[in-house]
Short mmCIF file of N, CA and C in Angstrom, two decimals:
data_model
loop_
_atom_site.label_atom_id
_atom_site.label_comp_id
_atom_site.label_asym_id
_atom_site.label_seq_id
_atom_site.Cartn_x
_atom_site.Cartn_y
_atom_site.Cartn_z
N UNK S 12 -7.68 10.59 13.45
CA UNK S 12 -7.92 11.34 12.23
C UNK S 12 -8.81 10.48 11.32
N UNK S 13 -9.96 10.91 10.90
CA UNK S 13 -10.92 10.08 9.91
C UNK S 13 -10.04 10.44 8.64
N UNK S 14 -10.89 9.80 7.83
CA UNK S 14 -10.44 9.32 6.55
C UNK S 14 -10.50 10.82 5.38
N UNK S 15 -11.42 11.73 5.53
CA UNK S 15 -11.52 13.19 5.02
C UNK S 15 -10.16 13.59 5.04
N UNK S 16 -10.01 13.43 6.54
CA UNK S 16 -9.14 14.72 6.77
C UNK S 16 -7.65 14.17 6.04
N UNK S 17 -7.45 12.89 6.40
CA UNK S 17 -6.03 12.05 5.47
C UNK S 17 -6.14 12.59 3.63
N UNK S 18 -7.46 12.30 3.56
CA UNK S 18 -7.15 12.68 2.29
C UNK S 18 -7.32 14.26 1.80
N UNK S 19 -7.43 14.92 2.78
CA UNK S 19 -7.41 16.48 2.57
C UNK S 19 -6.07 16.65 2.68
N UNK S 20 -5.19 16.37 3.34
CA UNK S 20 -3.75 16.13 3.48
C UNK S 20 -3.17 15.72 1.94
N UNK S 21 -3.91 14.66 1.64
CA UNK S 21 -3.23 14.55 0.71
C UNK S 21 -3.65 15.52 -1.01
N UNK S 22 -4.26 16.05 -0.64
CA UNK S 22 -4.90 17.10 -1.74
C UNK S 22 -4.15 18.46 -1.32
N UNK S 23 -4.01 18.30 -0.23
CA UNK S 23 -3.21 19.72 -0.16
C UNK S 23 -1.65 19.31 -0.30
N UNK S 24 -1.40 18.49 -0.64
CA UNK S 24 0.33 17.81 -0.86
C UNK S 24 1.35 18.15 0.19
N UNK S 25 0.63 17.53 1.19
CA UNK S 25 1.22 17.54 2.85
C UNK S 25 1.96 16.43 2.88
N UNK S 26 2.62 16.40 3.46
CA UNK S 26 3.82 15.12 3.62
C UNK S 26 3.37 14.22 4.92
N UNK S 27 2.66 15.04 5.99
CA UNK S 27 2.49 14.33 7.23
C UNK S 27 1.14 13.75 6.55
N UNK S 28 0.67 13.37 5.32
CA UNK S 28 -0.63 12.53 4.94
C UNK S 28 0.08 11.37 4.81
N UNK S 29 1.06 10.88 4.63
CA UNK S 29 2.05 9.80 4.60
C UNK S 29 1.78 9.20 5.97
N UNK S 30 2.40 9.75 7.09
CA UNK S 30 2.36 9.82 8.51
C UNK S 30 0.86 9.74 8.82
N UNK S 31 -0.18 10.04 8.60
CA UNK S 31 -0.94 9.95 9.03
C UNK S 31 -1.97 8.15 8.21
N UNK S 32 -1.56 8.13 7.35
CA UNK S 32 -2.08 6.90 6.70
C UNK S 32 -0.93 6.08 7.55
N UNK S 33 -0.29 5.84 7.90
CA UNK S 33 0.51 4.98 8.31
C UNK S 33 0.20 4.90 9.65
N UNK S 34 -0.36 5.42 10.16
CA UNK S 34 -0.29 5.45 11.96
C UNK S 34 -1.71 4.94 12.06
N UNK S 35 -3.09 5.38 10.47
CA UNK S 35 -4.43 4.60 10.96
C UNK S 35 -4.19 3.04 9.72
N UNK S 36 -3.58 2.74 9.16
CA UNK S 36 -3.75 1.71 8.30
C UNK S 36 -2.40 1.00 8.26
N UNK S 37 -1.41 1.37 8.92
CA UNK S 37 -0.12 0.78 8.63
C UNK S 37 -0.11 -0.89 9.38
N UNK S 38 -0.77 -1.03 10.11
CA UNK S 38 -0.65 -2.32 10.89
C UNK S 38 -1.72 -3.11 9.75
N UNK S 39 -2.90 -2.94 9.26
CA UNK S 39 -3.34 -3.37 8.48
C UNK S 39 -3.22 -3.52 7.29
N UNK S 40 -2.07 -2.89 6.55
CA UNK S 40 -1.35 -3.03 5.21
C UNK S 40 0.05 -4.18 5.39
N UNK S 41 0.77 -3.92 7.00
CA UNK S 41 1.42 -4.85 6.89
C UNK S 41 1.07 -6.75 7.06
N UNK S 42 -0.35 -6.40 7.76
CA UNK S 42 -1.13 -7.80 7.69
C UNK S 42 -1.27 -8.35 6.12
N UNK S 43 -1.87 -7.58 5.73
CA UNK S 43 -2.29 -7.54 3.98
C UNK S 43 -1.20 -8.29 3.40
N UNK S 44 0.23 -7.47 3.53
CA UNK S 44 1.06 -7.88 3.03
C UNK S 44 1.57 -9.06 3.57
N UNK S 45 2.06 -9.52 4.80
CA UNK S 45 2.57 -10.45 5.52
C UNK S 45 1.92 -11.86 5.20
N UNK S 46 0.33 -11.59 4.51
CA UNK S 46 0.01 -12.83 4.42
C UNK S 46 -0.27 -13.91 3.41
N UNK S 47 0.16 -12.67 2.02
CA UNK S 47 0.60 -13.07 0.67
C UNK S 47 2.13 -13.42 0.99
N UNK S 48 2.98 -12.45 1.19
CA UNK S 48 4.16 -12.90 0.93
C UNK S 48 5.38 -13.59 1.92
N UNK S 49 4.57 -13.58 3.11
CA UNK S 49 5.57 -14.49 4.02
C UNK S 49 7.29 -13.99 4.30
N UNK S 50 7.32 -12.42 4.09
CA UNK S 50 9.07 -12.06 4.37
C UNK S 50 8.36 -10.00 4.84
N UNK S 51 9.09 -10.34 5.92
CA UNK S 51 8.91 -8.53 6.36
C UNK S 51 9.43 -7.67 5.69
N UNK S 52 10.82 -8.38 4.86
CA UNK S 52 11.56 -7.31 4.08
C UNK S 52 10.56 -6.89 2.98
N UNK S 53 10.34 -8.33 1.99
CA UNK S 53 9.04 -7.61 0.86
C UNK S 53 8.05 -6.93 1.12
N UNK S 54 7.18 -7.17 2.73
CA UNK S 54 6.27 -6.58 2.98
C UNK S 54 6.39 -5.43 3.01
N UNK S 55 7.59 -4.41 3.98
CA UNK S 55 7.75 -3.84 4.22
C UNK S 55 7.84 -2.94 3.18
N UNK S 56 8.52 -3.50 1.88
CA UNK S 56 8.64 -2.78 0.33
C UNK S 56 7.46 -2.87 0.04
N UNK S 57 6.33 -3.42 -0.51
CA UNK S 57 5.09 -3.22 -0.78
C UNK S 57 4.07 -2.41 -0.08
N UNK S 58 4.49 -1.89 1.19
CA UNK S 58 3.53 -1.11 1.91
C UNK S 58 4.48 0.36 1.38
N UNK S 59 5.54 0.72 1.44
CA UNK S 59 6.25 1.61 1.29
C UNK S 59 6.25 2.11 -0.33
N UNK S 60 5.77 1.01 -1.38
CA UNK S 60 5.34 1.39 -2.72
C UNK S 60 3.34 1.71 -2.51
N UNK S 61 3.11 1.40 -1.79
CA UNK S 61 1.47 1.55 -1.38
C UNK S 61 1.32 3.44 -1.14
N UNK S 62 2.31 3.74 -0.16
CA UNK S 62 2.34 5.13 -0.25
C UNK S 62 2.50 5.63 -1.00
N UNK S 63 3.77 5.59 -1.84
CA UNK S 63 3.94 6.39 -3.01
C UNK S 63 2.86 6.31 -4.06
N UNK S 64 2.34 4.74 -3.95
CA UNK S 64 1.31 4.97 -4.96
C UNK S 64 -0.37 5.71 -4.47
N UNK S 65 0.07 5.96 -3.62
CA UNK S 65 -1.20 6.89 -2.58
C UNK S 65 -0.86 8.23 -3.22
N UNK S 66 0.53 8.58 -2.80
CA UNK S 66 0.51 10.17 -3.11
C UNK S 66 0.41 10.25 -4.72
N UNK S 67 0.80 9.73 -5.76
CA UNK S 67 1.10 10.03 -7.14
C UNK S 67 -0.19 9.87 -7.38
N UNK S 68 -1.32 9.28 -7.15
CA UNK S 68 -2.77 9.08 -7.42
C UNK S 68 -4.02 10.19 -6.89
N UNK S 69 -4.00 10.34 -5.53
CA UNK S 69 -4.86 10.42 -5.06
C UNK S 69 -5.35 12.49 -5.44
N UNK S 70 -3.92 13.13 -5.84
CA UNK S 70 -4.76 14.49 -6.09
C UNK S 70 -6.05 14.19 -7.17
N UNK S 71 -6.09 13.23 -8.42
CA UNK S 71 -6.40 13.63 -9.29
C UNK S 71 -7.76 12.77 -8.73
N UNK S 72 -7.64 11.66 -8.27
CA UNK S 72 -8.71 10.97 -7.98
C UNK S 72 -9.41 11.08 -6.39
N UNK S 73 -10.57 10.99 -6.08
CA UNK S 73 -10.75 10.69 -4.67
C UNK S 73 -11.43 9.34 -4.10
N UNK S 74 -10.41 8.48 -3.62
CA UNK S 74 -11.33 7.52 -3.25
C UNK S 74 -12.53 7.04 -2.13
N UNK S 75 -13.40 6.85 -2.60
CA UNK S 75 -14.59 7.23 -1.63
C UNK S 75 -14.10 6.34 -0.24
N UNK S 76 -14.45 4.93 -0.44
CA UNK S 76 -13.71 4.21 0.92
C UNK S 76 -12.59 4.47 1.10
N UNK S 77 -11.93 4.80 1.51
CA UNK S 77 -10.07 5.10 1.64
C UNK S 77 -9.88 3.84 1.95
N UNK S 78 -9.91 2.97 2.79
CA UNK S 78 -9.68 1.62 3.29
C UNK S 78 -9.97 0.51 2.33
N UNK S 79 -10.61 0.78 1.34
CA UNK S 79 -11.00 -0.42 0.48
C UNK S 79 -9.86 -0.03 -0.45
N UNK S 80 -9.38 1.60 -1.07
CA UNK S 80 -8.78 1.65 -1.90
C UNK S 80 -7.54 1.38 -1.28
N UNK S 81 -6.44 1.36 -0.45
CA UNK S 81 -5.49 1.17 0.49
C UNK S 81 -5.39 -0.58 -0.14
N UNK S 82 -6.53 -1.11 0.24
CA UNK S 82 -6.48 -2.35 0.48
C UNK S 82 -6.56 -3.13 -1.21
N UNK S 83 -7.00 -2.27 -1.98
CA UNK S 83 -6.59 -2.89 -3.14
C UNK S 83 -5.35 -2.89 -3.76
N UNK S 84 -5.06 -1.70 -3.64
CA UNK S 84 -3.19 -0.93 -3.52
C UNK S 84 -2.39 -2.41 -3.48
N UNK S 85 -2.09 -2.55 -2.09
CA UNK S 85 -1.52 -3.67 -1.27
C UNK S 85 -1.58 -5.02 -1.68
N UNK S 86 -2.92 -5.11 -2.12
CA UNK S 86 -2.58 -6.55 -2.51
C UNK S 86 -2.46 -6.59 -3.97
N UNK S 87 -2.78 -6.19 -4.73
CA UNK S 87 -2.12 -5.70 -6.21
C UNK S 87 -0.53 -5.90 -6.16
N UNK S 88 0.36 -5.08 -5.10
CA UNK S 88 1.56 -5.04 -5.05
C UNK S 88 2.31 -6.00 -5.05
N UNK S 89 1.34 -6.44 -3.60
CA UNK S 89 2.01 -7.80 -3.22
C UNK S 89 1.86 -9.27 -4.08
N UNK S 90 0.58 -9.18 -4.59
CA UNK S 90 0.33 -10.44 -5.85
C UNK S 90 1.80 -9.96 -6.53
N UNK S 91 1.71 -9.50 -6.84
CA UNK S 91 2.74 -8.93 -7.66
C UNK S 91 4.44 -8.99 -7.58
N UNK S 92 4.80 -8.59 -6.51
CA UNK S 92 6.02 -9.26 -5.83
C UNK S 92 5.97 -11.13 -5.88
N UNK S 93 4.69 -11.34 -5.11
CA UNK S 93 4.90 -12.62 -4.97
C UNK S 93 5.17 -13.83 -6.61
N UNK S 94 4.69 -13.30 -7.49
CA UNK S 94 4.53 -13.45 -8.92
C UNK S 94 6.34 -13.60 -9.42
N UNK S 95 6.70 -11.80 -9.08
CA UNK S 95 8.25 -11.95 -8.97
C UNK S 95 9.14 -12.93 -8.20
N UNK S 96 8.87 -12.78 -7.45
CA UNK S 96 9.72 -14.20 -6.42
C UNK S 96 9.35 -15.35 -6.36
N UNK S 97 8.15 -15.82 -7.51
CA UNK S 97 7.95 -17.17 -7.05
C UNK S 97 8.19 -17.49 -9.17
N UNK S 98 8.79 -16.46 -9.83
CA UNK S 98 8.86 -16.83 -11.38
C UNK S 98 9.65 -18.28 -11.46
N UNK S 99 9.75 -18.89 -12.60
CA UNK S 99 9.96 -20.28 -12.41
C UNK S 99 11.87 -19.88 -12.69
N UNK S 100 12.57 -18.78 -13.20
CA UNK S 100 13.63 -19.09 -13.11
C UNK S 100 14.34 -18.26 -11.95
N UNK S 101 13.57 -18.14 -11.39
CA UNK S 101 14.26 -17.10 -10.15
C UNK S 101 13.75 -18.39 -8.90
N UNK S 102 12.85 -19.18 -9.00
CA UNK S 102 12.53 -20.05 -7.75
C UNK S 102 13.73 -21.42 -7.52
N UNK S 103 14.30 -21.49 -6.59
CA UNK S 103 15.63 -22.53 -6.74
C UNK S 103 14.28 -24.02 -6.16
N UNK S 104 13.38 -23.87 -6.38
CA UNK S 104 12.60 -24.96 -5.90
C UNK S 104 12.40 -26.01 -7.34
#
């Protein structure tokens, strides 16, 4: 499935556009993630907030690269987690 048709899915507020971003970008969001934050559990939460923030966005906007916007998503998230888990009173280091 090219990148049109995912996001025609997601303009028509299809649920399998979830499923379908995940089956062409999911191995490459969990790289994204895996290599900021070093734990599958966070990763796994930052790709899973990547969707939601796919669907709550994307009727109003269209992003031209889908893969560049995916990929900014992700690491936004994950800076972000990692920020959380590495704060100076939450780090036992």
């Amino acid at each position: 499935m090219n990148d049109q048709d995912i996001l025609d899915l997601y303009f028509a507020r299809s649920e399998s556009a979830i499923s379908a971003t995940n089956e062409k970008y999911g191995k490459y969001c969990h790289t994204v993630a895996m290599n900021i934050l070093y734990s599958h559990e966070d990763s796994e939460e930052c790709v899973n907030d990547t969707y939601l923030t796919l669907w709550n966005k994307i009727p109003p906007k269209e992003p031209n690269p889908f893969k560049a916007y995916i990929c900014r998503i992700i690491k936004n998230l994950s800076l972000k987690k990692y920020e959380f888990n590495h704060a100076k009173k939450r780090n036992s280091e």
